[in-house]
mmCIF file of C-alpha atoms and ligand atoms in Angstrom:
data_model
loop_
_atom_site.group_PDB
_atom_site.id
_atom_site.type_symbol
_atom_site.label_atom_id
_atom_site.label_comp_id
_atom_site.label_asym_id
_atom_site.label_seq_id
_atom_site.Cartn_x
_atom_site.Cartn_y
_atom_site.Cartn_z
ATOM 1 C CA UNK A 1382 -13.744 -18.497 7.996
ATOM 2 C CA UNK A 1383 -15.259 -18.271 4.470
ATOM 3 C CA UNK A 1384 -13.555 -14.839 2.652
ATOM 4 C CA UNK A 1385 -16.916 -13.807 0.675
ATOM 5 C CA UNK A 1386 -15.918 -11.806 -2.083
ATOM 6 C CA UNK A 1387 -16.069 -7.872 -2.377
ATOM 7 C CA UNK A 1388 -18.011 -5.893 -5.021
ATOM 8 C CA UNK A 1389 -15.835 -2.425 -5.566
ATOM 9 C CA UNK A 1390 -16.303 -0.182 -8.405
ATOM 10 C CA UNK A 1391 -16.446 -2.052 -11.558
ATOM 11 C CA UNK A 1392 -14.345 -5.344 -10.026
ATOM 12 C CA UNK A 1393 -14.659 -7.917 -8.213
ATOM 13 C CA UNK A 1394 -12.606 -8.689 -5.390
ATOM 14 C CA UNK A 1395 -12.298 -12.612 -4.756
ATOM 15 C CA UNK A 1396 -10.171 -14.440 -2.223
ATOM 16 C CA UNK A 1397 -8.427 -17.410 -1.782
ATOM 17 C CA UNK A 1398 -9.378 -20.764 -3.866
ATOM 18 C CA UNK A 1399 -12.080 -18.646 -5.723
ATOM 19 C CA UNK A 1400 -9.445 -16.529 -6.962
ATOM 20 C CA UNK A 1401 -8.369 -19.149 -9.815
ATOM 21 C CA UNK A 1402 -11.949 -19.769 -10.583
ATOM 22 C CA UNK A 1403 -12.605 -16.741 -11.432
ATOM 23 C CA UNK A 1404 -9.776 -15.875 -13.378
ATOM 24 C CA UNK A 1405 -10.385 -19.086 -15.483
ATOM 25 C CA UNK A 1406 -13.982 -17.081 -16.021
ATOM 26 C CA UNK A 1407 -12.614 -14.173 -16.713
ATOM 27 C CA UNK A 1408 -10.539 -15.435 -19.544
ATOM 28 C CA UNK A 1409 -13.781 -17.739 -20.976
ATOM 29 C CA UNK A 1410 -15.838 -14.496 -21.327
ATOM 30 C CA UNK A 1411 -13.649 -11.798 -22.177
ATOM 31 C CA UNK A 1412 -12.136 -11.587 -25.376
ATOM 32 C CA UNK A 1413 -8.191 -11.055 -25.440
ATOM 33 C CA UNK A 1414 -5.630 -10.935 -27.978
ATOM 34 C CA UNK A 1415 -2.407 -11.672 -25.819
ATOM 35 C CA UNK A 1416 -1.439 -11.929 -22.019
ATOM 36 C CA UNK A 1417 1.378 -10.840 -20.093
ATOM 37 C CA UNK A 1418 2.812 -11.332 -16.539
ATOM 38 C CA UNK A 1419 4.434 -8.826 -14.995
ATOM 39 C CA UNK A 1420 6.567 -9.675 -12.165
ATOM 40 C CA UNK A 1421 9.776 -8.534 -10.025
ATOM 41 C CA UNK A 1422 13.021 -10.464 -9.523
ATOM 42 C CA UNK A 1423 11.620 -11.724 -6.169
ATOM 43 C CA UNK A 1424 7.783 -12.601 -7.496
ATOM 44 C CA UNK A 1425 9.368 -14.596 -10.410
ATOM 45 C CA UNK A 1426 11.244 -16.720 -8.468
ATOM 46 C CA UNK A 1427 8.793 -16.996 -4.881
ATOM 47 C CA UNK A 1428 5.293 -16.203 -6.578
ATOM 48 C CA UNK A 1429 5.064 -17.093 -10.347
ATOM 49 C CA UNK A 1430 5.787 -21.105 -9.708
ATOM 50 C CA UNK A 1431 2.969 -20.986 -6.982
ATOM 51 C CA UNK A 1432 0.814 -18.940 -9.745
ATOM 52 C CA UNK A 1433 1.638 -21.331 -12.484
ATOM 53 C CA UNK A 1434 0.653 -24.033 -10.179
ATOM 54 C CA UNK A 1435 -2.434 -23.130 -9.398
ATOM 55 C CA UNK A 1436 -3.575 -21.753 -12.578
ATOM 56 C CA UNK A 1437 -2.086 -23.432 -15.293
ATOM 57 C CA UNK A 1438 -2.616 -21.259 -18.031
ATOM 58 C CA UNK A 1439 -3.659 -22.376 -21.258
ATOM 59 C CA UNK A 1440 -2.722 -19.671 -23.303
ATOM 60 C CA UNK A 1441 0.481 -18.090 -24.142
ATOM 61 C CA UNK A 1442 1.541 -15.744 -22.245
ATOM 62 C CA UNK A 1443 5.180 -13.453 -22.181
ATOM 63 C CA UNK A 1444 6.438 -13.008 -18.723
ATOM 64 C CA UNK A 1445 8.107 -9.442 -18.153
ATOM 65 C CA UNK A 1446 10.481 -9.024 -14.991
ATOM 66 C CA UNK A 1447 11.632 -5.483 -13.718
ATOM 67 C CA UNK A 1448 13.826 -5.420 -10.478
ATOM 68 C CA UNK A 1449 12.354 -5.365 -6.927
ATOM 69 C CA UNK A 1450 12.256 -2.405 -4.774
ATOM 70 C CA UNK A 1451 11.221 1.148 -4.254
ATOM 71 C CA UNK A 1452 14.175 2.560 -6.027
ATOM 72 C CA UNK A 1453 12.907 1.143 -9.267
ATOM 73 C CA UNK A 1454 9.238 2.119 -8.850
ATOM 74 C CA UNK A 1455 10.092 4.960 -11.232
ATOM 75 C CA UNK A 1456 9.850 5.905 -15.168
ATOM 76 C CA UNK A 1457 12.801 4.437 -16.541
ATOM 77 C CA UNK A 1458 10.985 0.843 -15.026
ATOM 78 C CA UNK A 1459 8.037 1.792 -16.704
ATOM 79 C CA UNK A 1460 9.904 2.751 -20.134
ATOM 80 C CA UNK A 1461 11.417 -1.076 -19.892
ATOM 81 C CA UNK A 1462 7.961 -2.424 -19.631
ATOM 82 C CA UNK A 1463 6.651 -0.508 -22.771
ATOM 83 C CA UNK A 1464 9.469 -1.352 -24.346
ATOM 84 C CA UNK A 1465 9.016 -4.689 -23.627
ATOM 85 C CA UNK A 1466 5.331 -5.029 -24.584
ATOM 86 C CA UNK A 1467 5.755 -3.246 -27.963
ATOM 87 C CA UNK A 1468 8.488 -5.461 -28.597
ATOM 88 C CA UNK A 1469 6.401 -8.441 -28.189
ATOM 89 C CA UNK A 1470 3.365 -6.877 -30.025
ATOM 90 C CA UNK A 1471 1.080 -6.028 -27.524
ATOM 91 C CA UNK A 1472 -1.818 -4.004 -28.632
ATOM 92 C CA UNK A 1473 -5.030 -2.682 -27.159
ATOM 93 C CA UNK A 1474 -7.238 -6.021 -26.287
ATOM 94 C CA UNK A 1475 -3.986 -7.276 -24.326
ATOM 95 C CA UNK A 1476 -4.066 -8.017 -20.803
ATOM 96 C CA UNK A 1477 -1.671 -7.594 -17.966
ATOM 97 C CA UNK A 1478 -1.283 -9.498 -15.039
ATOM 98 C CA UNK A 1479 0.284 -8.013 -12.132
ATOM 99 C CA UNK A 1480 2.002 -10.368 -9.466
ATOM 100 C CA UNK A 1481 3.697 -8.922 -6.922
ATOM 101 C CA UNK A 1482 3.561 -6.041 -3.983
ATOM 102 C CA UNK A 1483 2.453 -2.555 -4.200
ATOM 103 C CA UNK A 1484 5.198 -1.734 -6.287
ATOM 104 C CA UNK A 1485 4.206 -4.026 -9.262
ATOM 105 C CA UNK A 1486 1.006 -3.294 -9.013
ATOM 106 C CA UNK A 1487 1.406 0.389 -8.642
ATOM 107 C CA UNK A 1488 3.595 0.657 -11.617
ATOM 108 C CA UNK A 1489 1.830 -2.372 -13.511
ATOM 109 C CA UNK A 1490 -1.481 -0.569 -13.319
ATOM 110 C CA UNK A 1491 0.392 2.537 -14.263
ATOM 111 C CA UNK A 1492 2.233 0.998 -17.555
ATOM 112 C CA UNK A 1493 -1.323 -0.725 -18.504
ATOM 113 C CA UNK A 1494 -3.161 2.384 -17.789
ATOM 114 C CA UNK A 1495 -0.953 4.802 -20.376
ATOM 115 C CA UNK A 1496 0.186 2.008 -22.906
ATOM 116 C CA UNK A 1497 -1.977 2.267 -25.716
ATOM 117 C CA UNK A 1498 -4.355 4.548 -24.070
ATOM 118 C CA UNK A 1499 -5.162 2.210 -21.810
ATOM 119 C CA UNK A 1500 -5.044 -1.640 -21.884
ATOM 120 C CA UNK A 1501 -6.977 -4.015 -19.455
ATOM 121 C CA UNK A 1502 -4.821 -5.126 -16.078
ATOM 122 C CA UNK A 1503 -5.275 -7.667 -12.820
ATOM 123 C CA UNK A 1504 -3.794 -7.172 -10.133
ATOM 124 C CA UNK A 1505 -2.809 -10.302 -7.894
ATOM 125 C CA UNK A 1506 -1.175 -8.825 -4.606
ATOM 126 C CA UNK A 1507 1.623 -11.233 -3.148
ATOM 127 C CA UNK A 1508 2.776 -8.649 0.223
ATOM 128 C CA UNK A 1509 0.434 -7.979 2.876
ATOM 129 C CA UNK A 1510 0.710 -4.031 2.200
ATOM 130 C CA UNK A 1511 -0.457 -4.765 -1.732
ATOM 131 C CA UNK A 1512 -3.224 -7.089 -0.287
ATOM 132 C CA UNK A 1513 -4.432 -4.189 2.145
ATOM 133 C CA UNK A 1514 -3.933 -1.096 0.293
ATOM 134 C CA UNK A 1515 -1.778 -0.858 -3.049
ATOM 135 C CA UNK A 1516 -3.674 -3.125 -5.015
ATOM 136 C CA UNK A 1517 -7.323 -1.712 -4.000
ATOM 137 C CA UNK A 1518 -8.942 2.028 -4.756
ATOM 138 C CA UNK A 1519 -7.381 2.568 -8.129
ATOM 139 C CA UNK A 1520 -4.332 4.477 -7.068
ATOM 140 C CA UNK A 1521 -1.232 3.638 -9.924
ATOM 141 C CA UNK A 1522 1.761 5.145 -10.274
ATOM 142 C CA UNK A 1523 5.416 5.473 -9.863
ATOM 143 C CA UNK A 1524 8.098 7.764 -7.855
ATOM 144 C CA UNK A 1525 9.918 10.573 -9.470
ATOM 145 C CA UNK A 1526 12.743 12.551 -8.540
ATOM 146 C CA UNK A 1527 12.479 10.338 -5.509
ATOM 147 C CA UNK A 1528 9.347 11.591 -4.415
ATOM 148 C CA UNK A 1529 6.855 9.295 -3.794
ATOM 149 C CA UNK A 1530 4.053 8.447 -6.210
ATOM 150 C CA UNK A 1531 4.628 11.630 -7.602
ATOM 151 C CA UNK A 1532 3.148 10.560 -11.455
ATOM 152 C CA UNK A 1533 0.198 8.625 -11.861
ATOM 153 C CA UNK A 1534 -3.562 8.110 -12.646
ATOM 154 C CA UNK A 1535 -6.951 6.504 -10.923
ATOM 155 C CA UNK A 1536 -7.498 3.359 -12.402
ATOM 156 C CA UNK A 1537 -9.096 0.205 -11.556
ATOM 157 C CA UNK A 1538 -8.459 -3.413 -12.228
ATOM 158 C CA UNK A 1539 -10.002 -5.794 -14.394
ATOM 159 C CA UNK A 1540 -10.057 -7.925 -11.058
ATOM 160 C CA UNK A 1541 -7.988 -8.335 -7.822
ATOM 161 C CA UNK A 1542 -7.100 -11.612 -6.252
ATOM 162 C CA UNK A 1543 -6.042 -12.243 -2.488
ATOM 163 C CA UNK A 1544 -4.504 -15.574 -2.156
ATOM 164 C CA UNK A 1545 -3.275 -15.663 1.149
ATOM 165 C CA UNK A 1546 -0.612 -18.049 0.904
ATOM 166 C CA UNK A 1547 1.501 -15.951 -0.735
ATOM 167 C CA UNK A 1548 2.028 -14.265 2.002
ATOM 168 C CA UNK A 1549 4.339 -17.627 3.107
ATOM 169 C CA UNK A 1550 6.812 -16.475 0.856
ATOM 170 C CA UNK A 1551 7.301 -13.373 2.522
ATOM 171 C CA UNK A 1552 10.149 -12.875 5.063
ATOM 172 C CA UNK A 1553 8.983 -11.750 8.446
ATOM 173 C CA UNK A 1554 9.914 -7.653 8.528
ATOM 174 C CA UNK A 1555 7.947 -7.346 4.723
ATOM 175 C CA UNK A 1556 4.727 -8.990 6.508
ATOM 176 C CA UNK A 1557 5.271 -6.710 9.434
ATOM 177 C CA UNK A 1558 5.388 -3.803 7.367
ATOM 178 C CA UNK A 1559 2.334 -4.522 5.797
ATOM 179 C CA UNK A 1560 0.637 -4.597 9.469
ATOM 180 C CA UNK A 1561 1.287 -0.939 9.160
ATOM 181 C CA UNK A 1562 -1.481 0.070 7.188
ATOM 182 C CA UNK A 1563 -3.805 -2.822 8.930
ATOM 183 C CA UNK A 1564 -3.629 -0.720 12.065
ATOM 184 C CA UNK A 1565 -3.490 2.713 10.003
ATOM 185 C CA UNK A 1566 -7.614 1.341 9.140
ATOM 186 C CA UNK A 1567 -7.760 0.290 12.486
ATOM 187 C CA UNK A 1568 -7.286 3.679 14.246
ATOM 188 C CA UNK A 1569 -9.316 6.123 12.190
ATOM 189 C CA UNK A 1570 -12.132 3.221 11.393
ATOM 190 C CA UNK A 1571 -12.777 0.730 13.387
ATOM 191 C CA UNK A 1572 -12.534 0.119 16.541
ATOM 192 C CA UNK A 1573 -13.306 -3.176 16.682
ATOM 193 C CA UNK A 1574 -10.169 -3.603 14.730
ATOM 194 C CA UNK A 1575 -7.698 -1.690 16.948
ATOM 195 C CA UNK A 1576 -9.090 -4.544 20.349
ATOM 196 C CA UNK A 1577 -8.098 -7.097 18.130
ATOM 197 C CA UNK A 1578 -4.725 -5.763 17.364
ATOM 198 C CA UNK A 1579 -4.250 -4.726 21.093
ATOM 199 C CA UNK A 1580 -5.032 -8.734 21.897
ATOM 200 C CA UNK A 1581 -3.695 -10.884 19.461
ATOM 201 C CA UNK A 1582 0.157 -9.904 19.882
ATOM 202 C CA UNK A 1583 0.946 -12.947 18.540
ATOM 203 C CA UNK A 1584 0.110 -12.261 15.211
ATOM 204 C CA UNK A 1585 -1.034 -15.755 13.947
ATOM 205 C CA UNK A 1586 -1.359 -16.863 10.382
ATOM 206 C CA UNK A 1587 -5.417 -16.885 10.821
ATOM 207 C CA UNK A 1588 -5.479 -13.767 12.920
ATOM 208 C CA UNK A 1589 -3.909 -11.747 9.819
ATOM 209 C CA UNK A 1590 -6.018 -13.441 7.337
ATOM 210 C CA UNK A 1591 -8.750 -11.727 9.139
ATOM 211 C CA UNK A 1592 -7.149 -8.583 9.249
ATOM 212 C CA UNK A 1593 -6.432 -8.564 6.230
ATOM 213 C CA UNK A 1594 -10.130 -9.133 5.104
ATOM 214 C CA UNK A 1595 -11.597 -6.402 7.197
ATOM 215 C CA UNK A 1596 -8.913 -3.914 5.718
ATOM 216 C CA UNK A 1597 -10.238 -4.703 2.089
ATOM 217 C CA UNK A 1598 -13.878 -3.992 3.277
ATOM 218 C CA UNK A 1599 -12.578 -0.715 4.968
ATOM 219 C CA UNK A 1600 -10.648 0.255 1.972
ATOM 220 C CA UNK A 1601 -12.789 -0.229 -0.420
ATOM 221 C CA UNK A 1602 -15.959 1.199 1.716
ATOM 222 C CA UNK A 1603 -13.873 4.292 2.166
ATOM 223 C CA UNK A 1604 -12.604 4.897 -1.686
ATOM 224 C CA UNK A 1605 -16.397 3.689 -2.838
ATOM 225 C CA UNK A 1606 -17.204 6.965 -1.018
ATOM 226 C CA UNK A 1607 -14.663 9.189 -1.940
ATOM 227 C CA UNK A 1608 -12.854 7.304 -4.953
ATOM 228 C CA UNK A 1609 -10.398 10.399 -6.148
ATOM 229 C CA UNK A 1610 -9.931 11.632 -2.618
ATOM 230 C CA UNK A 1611 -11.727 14.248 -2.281
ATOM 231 C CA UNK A 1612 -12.690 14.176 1.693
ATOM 232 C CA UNK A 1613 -13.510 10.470 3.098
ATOM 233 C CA UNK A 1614 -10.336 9.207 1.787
ATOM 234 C CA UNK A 1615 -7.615 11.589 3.325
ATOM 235 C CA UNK A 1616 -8.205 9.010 6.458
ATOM 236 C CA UNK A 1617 -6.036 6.660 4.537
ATOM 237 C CA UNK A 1618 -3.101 8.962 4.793
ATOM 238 C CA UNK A 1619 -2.948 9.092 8.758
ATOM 239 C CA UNK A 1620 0.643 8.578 9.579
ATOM 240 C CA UNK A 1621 1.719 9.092 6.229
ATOM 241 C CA UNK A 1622 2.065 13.171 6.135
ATOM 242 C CA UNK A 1623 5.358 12.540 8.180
ATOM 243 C CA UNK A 1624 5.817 8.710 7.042
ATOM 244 C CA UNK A 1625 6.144 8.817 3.761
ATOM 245 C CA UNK A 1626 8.722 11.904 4.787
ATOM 246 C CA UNK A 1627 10.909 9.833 6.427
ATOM 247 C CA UNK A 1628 10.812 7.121 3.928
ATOM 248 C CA UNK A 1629 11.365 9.187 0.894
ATOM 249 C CA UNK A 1630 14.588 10.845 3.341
ATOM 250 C CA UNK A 1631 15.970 7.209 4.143
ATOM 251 C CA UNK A 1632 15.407 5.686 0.489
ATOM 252 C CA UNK A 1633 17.408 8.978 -0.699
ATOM 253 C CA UNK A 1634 20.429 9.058 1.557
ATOM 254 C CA UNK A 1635 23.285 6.295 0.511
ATOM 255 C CA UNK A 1636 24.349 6.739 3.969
ATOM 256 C CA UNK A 1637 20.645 5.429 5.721
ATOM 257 C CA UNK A 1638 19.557 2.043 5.623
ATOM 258 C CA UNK A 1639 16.528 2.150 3.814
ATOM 259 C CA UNK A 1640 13.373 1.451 5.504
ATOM 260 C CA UNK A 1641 10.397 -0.374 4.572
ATOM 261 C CA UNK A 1642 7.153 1.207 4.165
ATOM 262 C CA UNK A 1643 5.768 -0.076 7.017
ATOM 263 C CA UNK A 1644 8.519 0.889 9.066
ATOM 264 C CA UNK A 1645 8.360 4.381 8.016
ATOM 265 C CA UNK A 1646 4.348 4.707 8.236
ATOM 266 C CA UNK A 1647 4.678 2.939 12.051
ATOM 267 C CA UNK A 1648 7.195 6.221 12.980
ATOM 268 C CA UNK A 1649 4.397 8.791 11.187
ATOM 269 C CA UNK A 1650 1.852 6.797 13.145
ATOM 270 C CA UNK A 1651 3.022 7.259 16.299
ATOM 271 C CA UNK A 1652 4.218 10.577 15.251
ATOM 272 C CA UNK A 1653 0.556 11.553 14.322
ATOM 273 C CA UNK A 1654 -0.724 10.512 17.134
ATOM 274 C CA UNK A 1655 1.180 12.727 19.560
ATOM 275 C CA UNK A 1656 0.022 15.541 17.864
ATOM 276 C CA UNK A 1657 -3.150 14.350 17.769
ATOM 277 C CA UNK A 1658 -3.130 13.955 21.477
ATOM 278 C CA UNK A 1659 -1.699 17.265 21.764
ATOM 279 C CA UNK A 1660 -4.578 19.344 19.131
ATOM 280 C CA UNK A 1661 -7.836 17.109 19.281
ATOM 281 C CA UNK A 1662 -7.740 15.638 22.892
ATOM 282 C CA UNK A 1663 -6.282 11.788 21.512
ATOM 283 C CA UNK A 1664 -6.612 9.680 24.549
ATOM 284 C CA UNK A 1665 -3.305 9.081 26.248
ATOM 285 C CA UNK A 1666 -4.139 5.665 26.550
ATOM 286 C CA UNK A 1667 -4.492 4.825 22.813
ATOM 287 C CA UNK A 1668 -1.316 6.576 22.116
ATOM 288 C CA UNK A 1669 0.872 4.043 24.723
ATOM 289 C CA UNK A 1670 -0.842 1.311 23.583
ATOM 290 C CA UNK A 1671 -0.356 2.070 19.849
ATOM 291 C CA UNK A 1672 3.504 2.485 20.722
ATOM 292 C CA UNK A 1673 3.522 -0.653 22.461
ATOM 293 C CA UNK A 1674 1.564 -2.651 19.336
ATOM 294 C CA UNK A 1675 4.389 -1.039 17.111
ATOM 295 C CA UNK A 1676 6.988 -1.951 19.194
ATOM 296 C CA UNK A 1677 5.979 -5.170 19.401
ATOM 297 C CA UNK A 1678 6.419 -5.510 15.167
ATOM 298 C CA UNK A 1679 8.986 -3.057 14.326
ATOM 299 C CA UNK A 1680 12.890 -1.814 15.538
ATOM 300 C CA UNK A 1681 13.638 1.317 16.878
ATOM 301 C CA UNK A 1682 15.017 3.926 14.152
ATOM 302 C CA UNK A 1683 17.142 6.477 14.750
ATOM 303 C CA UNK A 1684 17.270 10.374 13.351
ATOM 304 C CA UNK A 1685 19.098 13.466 14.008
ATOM 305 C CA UNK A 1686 17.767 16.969 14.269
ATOM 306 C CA UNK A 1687 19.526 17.393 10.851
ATOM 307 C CA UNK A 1688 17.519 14.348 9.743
ATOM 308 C CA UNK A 1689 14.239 15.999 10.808
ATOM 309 C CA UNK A 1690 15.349 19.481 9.113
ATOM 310 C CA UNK A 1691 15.199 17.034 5.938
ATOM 311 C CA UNK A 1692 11.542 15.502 6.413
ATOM 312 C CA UNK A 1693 10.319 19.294 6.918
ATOM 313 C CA UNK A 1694 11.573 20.066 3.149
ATOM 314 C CA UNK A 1695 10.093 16.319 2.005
ATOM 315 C CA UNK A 1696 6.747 17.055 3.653
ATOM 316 C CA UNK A 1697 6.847 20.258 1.076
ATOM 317 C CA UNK A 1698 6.188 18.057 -1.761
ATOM 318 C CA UNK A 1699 3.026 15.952 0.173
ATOM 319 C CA UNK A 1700 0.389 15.325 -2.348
ATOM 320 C CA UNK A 1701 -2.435 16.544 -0.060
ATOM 321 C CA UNK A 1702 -0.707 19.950 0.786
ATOM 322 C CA UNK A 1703 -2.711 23.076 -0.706
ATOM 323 C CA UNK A 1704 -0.862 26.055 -1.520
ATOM 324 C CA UNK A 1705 1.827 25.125 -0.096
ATOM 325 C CA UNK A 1706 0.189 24.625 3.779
ATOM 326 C CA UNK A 1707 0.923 20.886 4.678
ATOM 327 C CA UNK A 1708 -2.203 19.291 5.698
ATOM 328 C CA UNK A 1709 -2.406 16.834 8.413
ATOM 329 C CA UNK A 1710 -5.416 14.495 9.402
ATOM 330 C CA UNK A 1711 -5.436 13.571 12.614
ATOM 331 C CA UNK A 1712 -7.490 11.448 15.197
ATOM 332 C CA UNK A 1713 -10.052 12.668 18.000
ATOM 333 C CA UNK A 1714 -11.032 9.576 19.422
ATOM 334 C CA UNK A 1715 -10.440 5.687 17.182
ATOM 335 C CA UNK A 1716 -12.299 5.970 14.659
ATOM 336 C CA UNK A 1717 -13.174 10.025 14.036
ATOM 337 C CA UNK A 1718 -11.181 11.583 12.028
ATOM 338 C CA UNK A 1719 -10.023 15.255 11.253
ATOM 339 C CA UNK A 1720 -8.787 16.127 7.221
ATOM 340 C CA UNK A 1721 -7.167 19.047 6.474
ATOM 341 C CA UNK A 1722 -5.604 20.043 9.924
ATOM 342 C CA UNK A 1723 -2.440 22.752 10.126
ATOM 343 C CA UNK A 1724 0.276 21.491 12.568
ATOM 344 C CA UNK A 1725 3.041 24.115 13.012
ATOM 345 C CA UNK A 1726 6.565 22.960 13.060
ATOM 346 C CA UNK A 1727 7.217 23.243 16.122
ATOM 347 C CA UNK A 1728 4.592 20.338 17.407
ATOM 348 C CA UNK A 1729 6.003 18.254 14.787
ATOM 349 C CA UNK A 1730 9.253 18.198 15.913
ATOM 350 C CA UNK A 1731 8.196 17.720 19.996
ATOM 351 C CA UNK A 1732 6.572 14.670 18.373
ATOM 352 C CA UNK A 1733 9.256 13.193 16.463
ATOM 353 C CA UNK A 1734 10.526 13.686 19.844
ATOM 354 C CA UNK A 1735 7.932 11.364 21.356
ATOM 355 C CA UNK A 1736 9.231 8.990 19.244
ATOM 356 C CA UNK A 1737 12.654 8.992 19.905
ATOM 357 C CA UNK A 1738 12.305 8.894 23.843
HETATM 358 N N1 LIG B 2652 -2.806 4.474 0.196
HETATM 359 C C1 LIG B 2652 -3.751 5.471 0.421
HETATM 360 C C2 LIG B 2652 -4.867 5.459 -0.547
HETATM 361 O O1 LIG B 2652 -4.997 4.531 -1.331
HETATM 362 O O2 LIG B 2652 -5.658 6.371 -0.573
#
């Protein structure tokens, strides 16, 4: 299958072998004064070689390397960075490349977007959950007082590139958790989508590539609509009011094993979907199968009543509450969504529940 590429606001998003072509482009016709790469301990040692390889740049270029993982997605990273590029001169016609999963690209866009006032970034997604959400729609940022994305701005890159064969440097659990979001998009957009994921339980190498595609049109079709989130794009938190919950409350605790996003996001989807069941008539039927598609890519977790007296206070801080009322969307059918729905505690709980049994 040919991966045309995608026109979003003010970027261009290319795939695979045209990716390099038209980053060799964008350096012949923009004007630049220096480059960096910005990378994490794992993308310099699995991604920058397969980068370098590809597109041997003629240029100079500084590489900057913060460490991987959520708990560094956070200021004191992005003080490092701007450290780092006013230590090595960088001024207002520099350009950033970002290489690595949502969290370098979150906080990449984030540092690029504030340095300066603003200096030009790329974003080159190496995870399957940067390729299908972080990297797309503008959203940069960072996590503070371990709440998620808690500081940050709309911004877009200069350009994104998919290359797909990053993802063979992922291990298997970090592609999983990417899958996440792919069925997130296919429940509250496409239908279409949501057969394929109920079929192809094999999850082959061209299978996801597809995926993965049809996510990018979805995402961006969704924040072309609604780009600062207005309406349209609450459908991209679905499973993430009590997700990103329980991810913030296992990241936190020293004595949880952290889980990945994914992992999280699969609990909050099935999670949302009870409730949905329970206050917009969600069709049984979707709901088992969704738990068996999720069981098929993700382990069991286990939480405590205590444990789910914590998400309650985490789902507090959710970015889409209003005054304090912690807004839900939820799901009437695949496909049609509901923003801004109440859910009272104790439905939440009963559905937690669900997901326990
Ligand atoms: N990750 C949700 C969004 O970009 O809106």
């Amino acid at each position: 299958m040919e991966f045309k590429e995608i026109t979003a606001k003010d970027y261009t998003i290319y795939f695979e072998s045209k990716t390099y072509l038209a980053l060799e482009t964008f350096f012949k016709t923009n004007s630049y004064s220096t480059v960096f790469i910005l990378v994490d301990s794992h993308t310099k040692a699995n991604c920058l070689p397969v980068f370098l390889s590809k597109f041997p740049l003629h240029l100079d270029y500084n590489v900057i390397e913060i460490p991987s993982g959520e708990n560094h997605k956070n200021l004191e990273t992005c003080s490092k960075v701007w450290q780092e590029l006013t230590r090595l001169n960088a001024d207002r016609k520099s350009i950033l490349i970002n290489i690595g999963g949502g969290m370098v690209t979150d906080l990449g866009g984030f540092v690029a977007a504030t340095f300066k006032r603003g200096i030009r970034f790329i974003n080159i997604p190496t995870s399957l959950l940067g390729m299908v959400d972080a990297s797309i729609g503008g959203k940069t940022g960072v996590d503070f007082n371990n709440l998620k994305n808690q500081i940050g701005l709309f911004v877009n890159p200069e350009l994104l590139l998919v290359d797909f064969s990053y993802l063979k440097t992922l291990p298997k659990l970090e592609l999983h958790s990417g899958l996440a979001e792919v069925i997130k998009y296919a429940l509250t957009y496409d239908a279409d989508l949501w057969k394929s994921m109920q079929e192809n339980s094999s999850f082959n190498e061209k299978t996801i590539q597809k995926w993965i595609y049809r996510s990018i049109e979805i995402k961006n079709e969704i924040v072309l609509t609604d780009p600062t989130e207005q309406n349209l794009r609450k459908i991209l938190n679905y499973g993430h009011t009590i997700g990103h919950a329980i991810e913030t409350y296992f990241l936190e605790n020293d004595n949880k094993e952290n889980l990945r996003h994914g992992e999280a996001i699969a609990i909050g989807l099935i999670a949302e979907s009870y409730i949905s069941m329970q206050e917009c008539n969600f069709p049984e039927k979707e709901l088992m199968a969704l738990k068996k598609v999720i069981t098929q890519l993700f382990k069991k977790v286990s939480f405590s009543e205590k444990d789910i007296e914590s998400f309650h206070e985490l789902m507090k801080h959710d970015k889409k509450n209003n005054n304090g009322i912690i807004l839900f969307t939820l799901l009437d059918t695949i496909g049609n969504c509901k923003i801004n729905c109440t859910v009272s505690k104790e439905l939440i709980n009963k559905s937690l529940d669900f997901y326990l049994k």
